[in-house]
């Protein structure tokens, strides 16, 4: 679009004739109603994540005038939390709510649609998925499973985790047993730590009994609810391993295609609203809980030293190279992801980063 | 919510009985259809902003199965761009799409729902509006006009503007004639500059003829389309005066209340989707155009010096104090805004800022 054309449009002053406000004649529809099941990876009504899933279902109900009712199941209520991918795949539920890195065992490329160590933050992930090639690639990764996924929430930048000693260099990771799943776990393993996979319900006791020395979870709000401040002293930031974790809503493609077009669009739009709602809640509540942890529970807030972060970044690149060299689809996705990230970071330097600097002068 | 309760929920493993997938019996609805007019402050189909308004209307049409059709008018087509507030207020259109700072003359407090110099960025604004007190206060500000507004887009951090000389200190603003509207204009006036209000269509010629020495507009994509690179050399960042401008969709409250509940929810949800869509497009395209401006058109990218930014921040505080001391509602809104911003910035330091730093080590 050229400036002249751009301005010509701006200059148009034609007053179009008004149209009638409402068509008075009622139209009669015969519409089928649907009852769907959404299986989630979260405990029932889990703060923010489960609440977001509940809201998504409520909005769909309201927008469809009750024509699409979605019953939301907490993890374990209908199928186990990590059984939701297969449940939706095989049609025993129509819809799932989780995070794409849980399905790394199905296809390693799924991980790029949730969180990548030293990867993109929430705003950048949204830009890649909604406007870049992200959604197209995501569709390609999930197609062999008969599923389609889309963003339906974001945690924002997570915290680095809870430690019972100070972490001053990469050497302090040697021999450390830390609960940390996914790519982050692979990265600290390269630093000599042992990455432990423990479900949410066991972390507190494991930390209390010394089965693990450290853990990460989400952010101040969720970590407060878990009570980690009672069994670990040092709370580290930033969450380099989860810089803006995307929560997903996925559907069985056949069941979705069988919905009328209006209900399909309602589901998609509710997912987008739930995406911005969740990130907004995380952004709004995290700082209050961080302050509470520090002032009331005397948690010691610490930043990972730069030298350590540099080293972890090198390990992260190695981990990503391992994955992309072994899996063609992962390479295809990550090539696009990293190209987008490079551009987004250049833009961040003149926008978000420069603004944060100016505001903190 | 306490840890024990939180974990108890997580541990629940009851398998609820499945429900039938679809209710087979068709239900018959008699539903009225609506034709609405959306008047916008943008040229017809204006990149990103107008596109977002068009998409919003399209999504509402699709979700409602054609029961709510919104005809989108570019600025000047039905009413002038800045006449949309009154047009919707008086019911000659049902819906408007603009930016709240355009209505500062109606009520100065509107400005806090668009952009505040050295204020909150897009993510923080969303958190304040969707989860903090933002929406409630916004409703209060628009209520006397019979309007309700909500976020329906965001530009992200804008650029600082185009100058035909380097800006090395606050002294360089002395005598400078710059096209910059709103609070930003009041701030540079304190630095001795003259803030000029020129509509989009006149800026290029004004800059070419020396009627003005500088201008701000939006970001690299829009500024490229305007061709400013042909008439100004220096392109400054960051856009301290517009750190995350919210674009709004507002409705005539009576007309909105007359819609059935399902259509009301459809409109609200489409606005939220359009909010995240616009920001995503801005985030995705700005860097490519910035690179094009620099590499092909030899634009000189410059950062405002820190000493100047510090001074502008002081002036911004003075401008905000002027407004809030004269207008009760502005004080009420800004007190809440600045409290939220303070918290959000504390959180940004351990999340977004710390992450950006780690990624750029």
PDB file of N, CA and C in Angstrom, chain A residues 46-89:
ATOM      1  N   UNK A  46      -8.656 -25.373  39.058  1.00  0.00           N
ATOM      2  CA  UNK A  46      -7.298 -24.934  39.405  1.00  0.00           C
ATOM      3  C   UNK A  46      -7.149 -23.430  39.135  1.00  0.00           C
ATOM      4  N   UNK A  47      -6.538 -22.685  40.088  1.00  0.00           N
ATOM      5  CA  UNK A  47      -6.401 -21.234  39.895  1.00  0.00           C
ATOM      6  C   UNK A  47      -5.835 -20.867  38.518  1.00  0.00           C
ATOM      7  N   UNK A  48      -6.367 -19.874  37.939  1.00  0.00           N
ATOM      8  CA  UNK A  48      -6.028 -19.315  36.627  1.00  0.00           C
ATOM      9  C   UNK A  48      -6.207 -20.330  35.485  1.00  0.00           C
ATOM     10  N   UNK A  49      -5.438 -21.410  35.466  1.00  0.00           N
ATOM     11  CA  UNK A  49      -5.506 -22.349  34.346  1.00  0.00           C
ATOM     12  C   UNK A  49      -6.872 -23.039  34.272  1.00  0.00           C
ATOM     13  N   UNK A  50      -7.314 -23.604  35.371  1.00  0.00           N
ATOM     14  CA  UNK A  50      -8.625 -24.245  35.411  1.00  0.00           C
ATOM     15  C   UNK A  50      -9.753 -23.226  35.319  1.00  0.00           C
ATOM     16  N   UNK A  51      -9.549 -22.089  35.994  1.00  0.00           N
ATOM     17  CA  UNK A  51     -10.546 -21.010  35.909  1.00  0.00           C
ATOM     18  C   UNK A  51     -10.723 -20.556  34.461  1.00  0.00           C
ATOM     19  N   UNK A  52      -9.611 -20.470  33.735  1.00  0.00           N
ATOM     20  CA  UNK A  52      -9.653 -20.059  32.332  1.00  0.00           C
ATOM     21  C   UNK A  52     -10.429 -21.066  31.496  1.00  0.00           C
ATOM     22  N   UNK A  53     -10.212 -22.351  31.767  1.00  0.00           N
ATOM     23  CA  UNK A  53     -10.938 -23.404  31.050  1.00  0.00           C
ATOM     24  C   UNK A  53     -12.439 -23.309  31.365  1.00  0.00           C
ATOM     25  N   UNK A  54     -12.763 -23.084  32.646  1.00  0.00           N
ATOM     26  CA  UNK A  54     -14.169 -22.925  33.050  1.00  0.00           C
ATOM     27  C   UNK A  54     -14.808 -21.725  32.340  1.00  0.00           C
ATOM     28  N   UNK A  55     -14.063 -20.624  32.292  1.00  0.00           N
ATOM     29  CA  UNK A  55     -14.589 -19.413  31.649  1.00  0.00           C
ATOM     30  C   UNK A  55     -14.812 -19.645  30.159  1.00  0.00           C
ATOM     31  N   UNK A  56     -13.848 -20.313  29.527  1.00  0.00           N
ATOM     32  CA  UNK A  56     -13.979 -20.620  28.099  1.00  0.00           C
ATOM     33  C   UNK A  56     -15.311 -21.337  27.849  1.00  0.00           C
ATOM     34  N   UNK A  57     -15.587 -22.339  28.662  1.00  0.00           N
ATOM     35  CA  UNK A  57     -16.835 -23.103  28.511  1.00  0.00           C
ATOM     36  C   UNK A  57     -18.054 -22.210  28.761  1.00  0.00           C
ATOM     37  N   UNK A  58     -17.945 -21.335  29.757  1.00  0.00           N
ATOM     38  CA  UNK A  58     -19.060 -20.441  30.087  1.00  0.00           C
ATOM     39  C   UNK A  58     -19.335 -19.471  28.929  1.00  0.00           C
ATOM     40  N   UNK A  59     -18.261 -18.912  28.367  1.00  0.00           N
ATOM     41  CA  UNK A  59     -18.436 -17.974  27.254  1.00  0.00           C
ATOM     42  C   UNK A  59     -19.064 -18.667  26.038  1.00  0.00           C
ATOM     43  N   UNK A  60     -18.617 -19.896  25.758  1.00  0.00           N
ATOM     44  CA  UNK A  60     -19.172 -20.640  24.627  1.00  0.00           C
ATOM     45  C   UNK A  60     -20.669 -20.881  24.857  1.00  0.00           C
ATOM     46  N   UNK A  61     -21.003 -21.257  26.069  1.00  0.00           N
ATOM     47  CA  UNK A  61     -22.404 -21.483  26.437  1.00  0.00           C
ATOM     48  C   UNK A  61     -23.224 -20.208  26.197  1.00  0.00           C
ATOM     49  N   UNK A  62     -22.728 -19.091  26.732  1.00  0.00           N
ATOM     50  CA  UNK A  62     -23.460 -17.825  26.613  1.00  0.00           C
ATOM     51  C   UNK A  62     -23.577 -17.364  25.163  1.00  0.00           C
ATOM     52  N   UNK A  63     -22.466 -17.464  24.433  1.00  0.00           N
ATOM     53  CA  UNK A  63     -22.471 -16.975  23.045  1.00  0.00           C
ATOM     54  C   UNK A  63     -23.359 -17.827  22.155  1.00  0.00           C
ATOM     55  N   UNK A  64     -23.420 -19.115  22.478  1.00  0.00           N
ATOM     56  CA  UNK A  64     -24.210 -20.011  21.621  1.00  0.00           C
ATOM     57  C   UNK A  64     -25.658 -20.093  22.096  1.00  0.00           C
ATOM     58  N   UNK A  65     -26.006 -19.320  23.095  1.00  0.00           N
ATOM     59  CA  UNK A  65     -27.359 -19.383  23.641  1.00  0.00           C
ATOM     60  C   UNK A  65     -27.687 -20.780  24.140  1.00  0.00           C
ATOM     61  N   UNK A  66     -26.665 -21.455  24.685  1.00  0.00           N
ATOM     62  CA  UNK A  66     -26.871 -22.791  25.234  1.00  0.00           C
ATOM     63  C   UNK A  66     -26.822 -23.914  24.208  1.00  0.00           C
ATOM     64  N   UNK A  67     -26.513 -23.584  22.953  1.00  0.00           N
ATOM     65  CA  UNK A  67     -26.475 -24.627  21.908  1.00  0.00           C
ATOM     66  C   UNK A  67     -25.221 -25.487  21.977  1.00  0.00           C
ATOM     67  N   UNK A  68     -24.141 -24.946  22.568  1.00  0.00           N
ATOM     68  CA  UNK A  68     -22.947 -25.767  22.791  1.00  0.00           C
ATOM     69  C   UNK A  68     -22.589 -25.690  24.265  1.00  0.00           C
ATOM     70  N   UNK A  69     -22.884 -26.765  24.966  1.00  0.00           N
ATOM     71  CA  UNK A  69     -22.578 -26.831  26.399  1.00  0.00           C
ATOM     72  C   UNK A  69     -21.341 -27.705  26.579  1.00  0.00           C
ATOM     73  N   UNK A  70     -20.323 -27.147  27.222  1.00  0.00           N
ATOM     74  CA  UNK A  70     -19.081 -27.896  27.424  1.00  0.00           C
ATOM     75  C   UNK A  70     -18.931 -28.208  28.909  1.00  0.00           C
ATOM     76  N   UNK A  71     -18.882 -29.465  29.236  1.00  0.00           N
ATOM     77  CA  UNK A  71     -18.639 -29.861  30.624  1.00  0.00           C
ATOM     78  C   UNK A  71     -17.126 -29.977  30.817  1.00  0.00           C
ATOM     79  N   UNK A  72     -16.599 -29.214  31.776  1.00  0.00           N
ATOM     80  CA  UNK A  72     -15.157 -29.207  32.001  1.00  0.00           C
ATOM     81  C   UNK A  72     -14.783 -30.222  33.080  1.00  0.00           C
ATOM     82  N   UNK A  73     -13.891 -31.127  32.764  1.00  0.00           N
ATOM     83  CA  UNK A  73     -13.416 -32.125  33.725  1.00  0.00           C
ATOM     84  C   UNK A  73     -11.994 -31.779  34.180  1.00  0.00           C
ATOM     85  N   UNK A  74     -11.783 -31.773  35.481  1.00  0.00           N
ATOM     86  CA  UNK A  74     -10.428 -31.634  36.005  1.00  0.00           C
ATOM     87  C   UNK A  74      -9.619 -32.874  35.663  1.00  0.00           C
ATOM     88  N   UNK A  75      -8.294 -32.737  35.694  1.00  0.00           N
ATOM     89  CA  UNK A  75      -7.426 -33.885  35.431  1.00  0.00           C
ATOM     90  C   UNK A  75      -7.751 -35.005  36.413  1.00  0.00           C
ATOM     91  N   UNK A  76      -7.964 -36.218  35.925  1.00  0.00           N
ATOM     92  CA  UNK A  76      -8.270 -37.345  36.792  1.00  0.00           C
ATOM     93  C   UNK A  76      -9.757 -37.591  36.963  1.00  0.00           C
ATOM     94  N   UNK A  77     -10.574 -36.649  36.602  1.00  0.00           N
ATOM     95  CA  UNK A  77     -12.021 -36.846  36.779  1.00  0.00           C
ATOM     96  C   UNK A  77     -12.596 -37.785  35.721  1.00  0.00           C
ATOM     97  N   UNK A  78     -12.165 -37.588  34.479  1.00  0.00           N
ATOM     98  CA  UNK A  78     -12.658 -38.455  33.406  1.00  0.00           C
ATOM     99  C   UNK A  78     -11.506 -39.321  32.900  1.00  0.00           C
ATOM    100  N   UNK A  79     -10.365 -38.663  32.689  1.00  0.00           N
ATOM    101  CA  UNK A  79      -9.116 -39.354  32.314  1.00  0.00           C
ATOM    102  C   UNK A  79      -7.981 -38.685  33.088  1.00  0.00           C
ATOM    103  N   UNK A  80      -6.835 -39.356  33.229  1.00  0.00           N
ATOM    104  CA  UNK A  80      -5.713 -38.733  33.949  1.00  0.00           C
ATOM    105  C   UNK A  80      -5.244 -37.474  33.221  1.00  0.00           C
ATOM    106  N   UNK A  81      -4.621 -36.548  33.960  1.00  0.00           N
ATOM    107  CA  UNK A  81      -4.212 -35.268  33.361  1.00  0.00           C
ATOM    108  C   UNK A  81      -3.447 -35.454  32.051  1.00  0.00           C
ATOM    109  N   UNK A  82      -2.524 -36.406  32.023  1.00  0.00           N
ATOM    110  CA  UNK A  82      -1.728 -36.566  30.810  1.00  0.00           C
ATOM    111  C   UNK A  82      -2.340 -37.562  29.831  1.00  0.00           C
ATOM    112  N   UNK A  83      -3.573 -37.982  30.121  1.00  0.00           N
ATOM    113  CA  UNK A  83      -4.282 -38.852  29.197  1.00  0.00           C
ATOM    114  C   UNK A  83      -5.215 -38.080  28.281  1.00  0.00           C
ATOM    115  N   UNK A  84      -5.232 -36.751  28.439  1.00  0.00           N
ATOM    116  CA  UNK A  84      -6.226 -35.957  27.705  1.00  0.00           C
ATOM    117  C   UNK A  84      -5.960 -35.907  26.198  1.00  0.00           C
ATOM    118  N   UNK A  85      -4.686 -35.959  25.813  1.00  0.00           N
ATOM    119  CA  UNK A  85      -4.332 -35.919  24.387  1.00  0.00           C
ATOM    120  C   UNK A  85      -4.956 -37.127  23.674  1.00  0.00           C
ATOM    121  N   UNK A  86      -4.733 -38.311  24.243  1.00  0.00           N
ATOM    122  CA  UNK A  86      -5.280 -39.525  23.641  1.00  0.00           C
ATOM    123  C   UNK A  86      -6.802 -39.572  23.739  1.00  0.00           C
ATOM    124  N   UNK A  87      -7.343 -39.060  24.836  1.00  0.00           N
ATOM    125  CA  UNK A  87      -8.796 -39.071  25.010  1.00  0.00           C
ATOM    126  C   UNK A  87      -9.480 -38.268  23.907  1.00  0.00           C
ATOM    127  N   UNK A  88      -8.915 -37.114  23.591  1.00  0.00           N
ATOM    128  CA  UNK A  88      -9.513 -36.277  22.547  1.00  0.00           C
ATOM    129  C   UNK A  88      -9.213 -36.861  21.167  1.00  0.00           C
ATOM    130  N   UNK A  89      -8.006 -37.397  21.037  1.00  0.00           N
ATOM    131  CA  UNK A  89      -7.607 -38.033  19.778  1.00  0.00           C
ATOM    132  C   UNK A  89      -8.574 -39.155  19.403  1.00  0.00           C
TER     133      UNK A  89
END
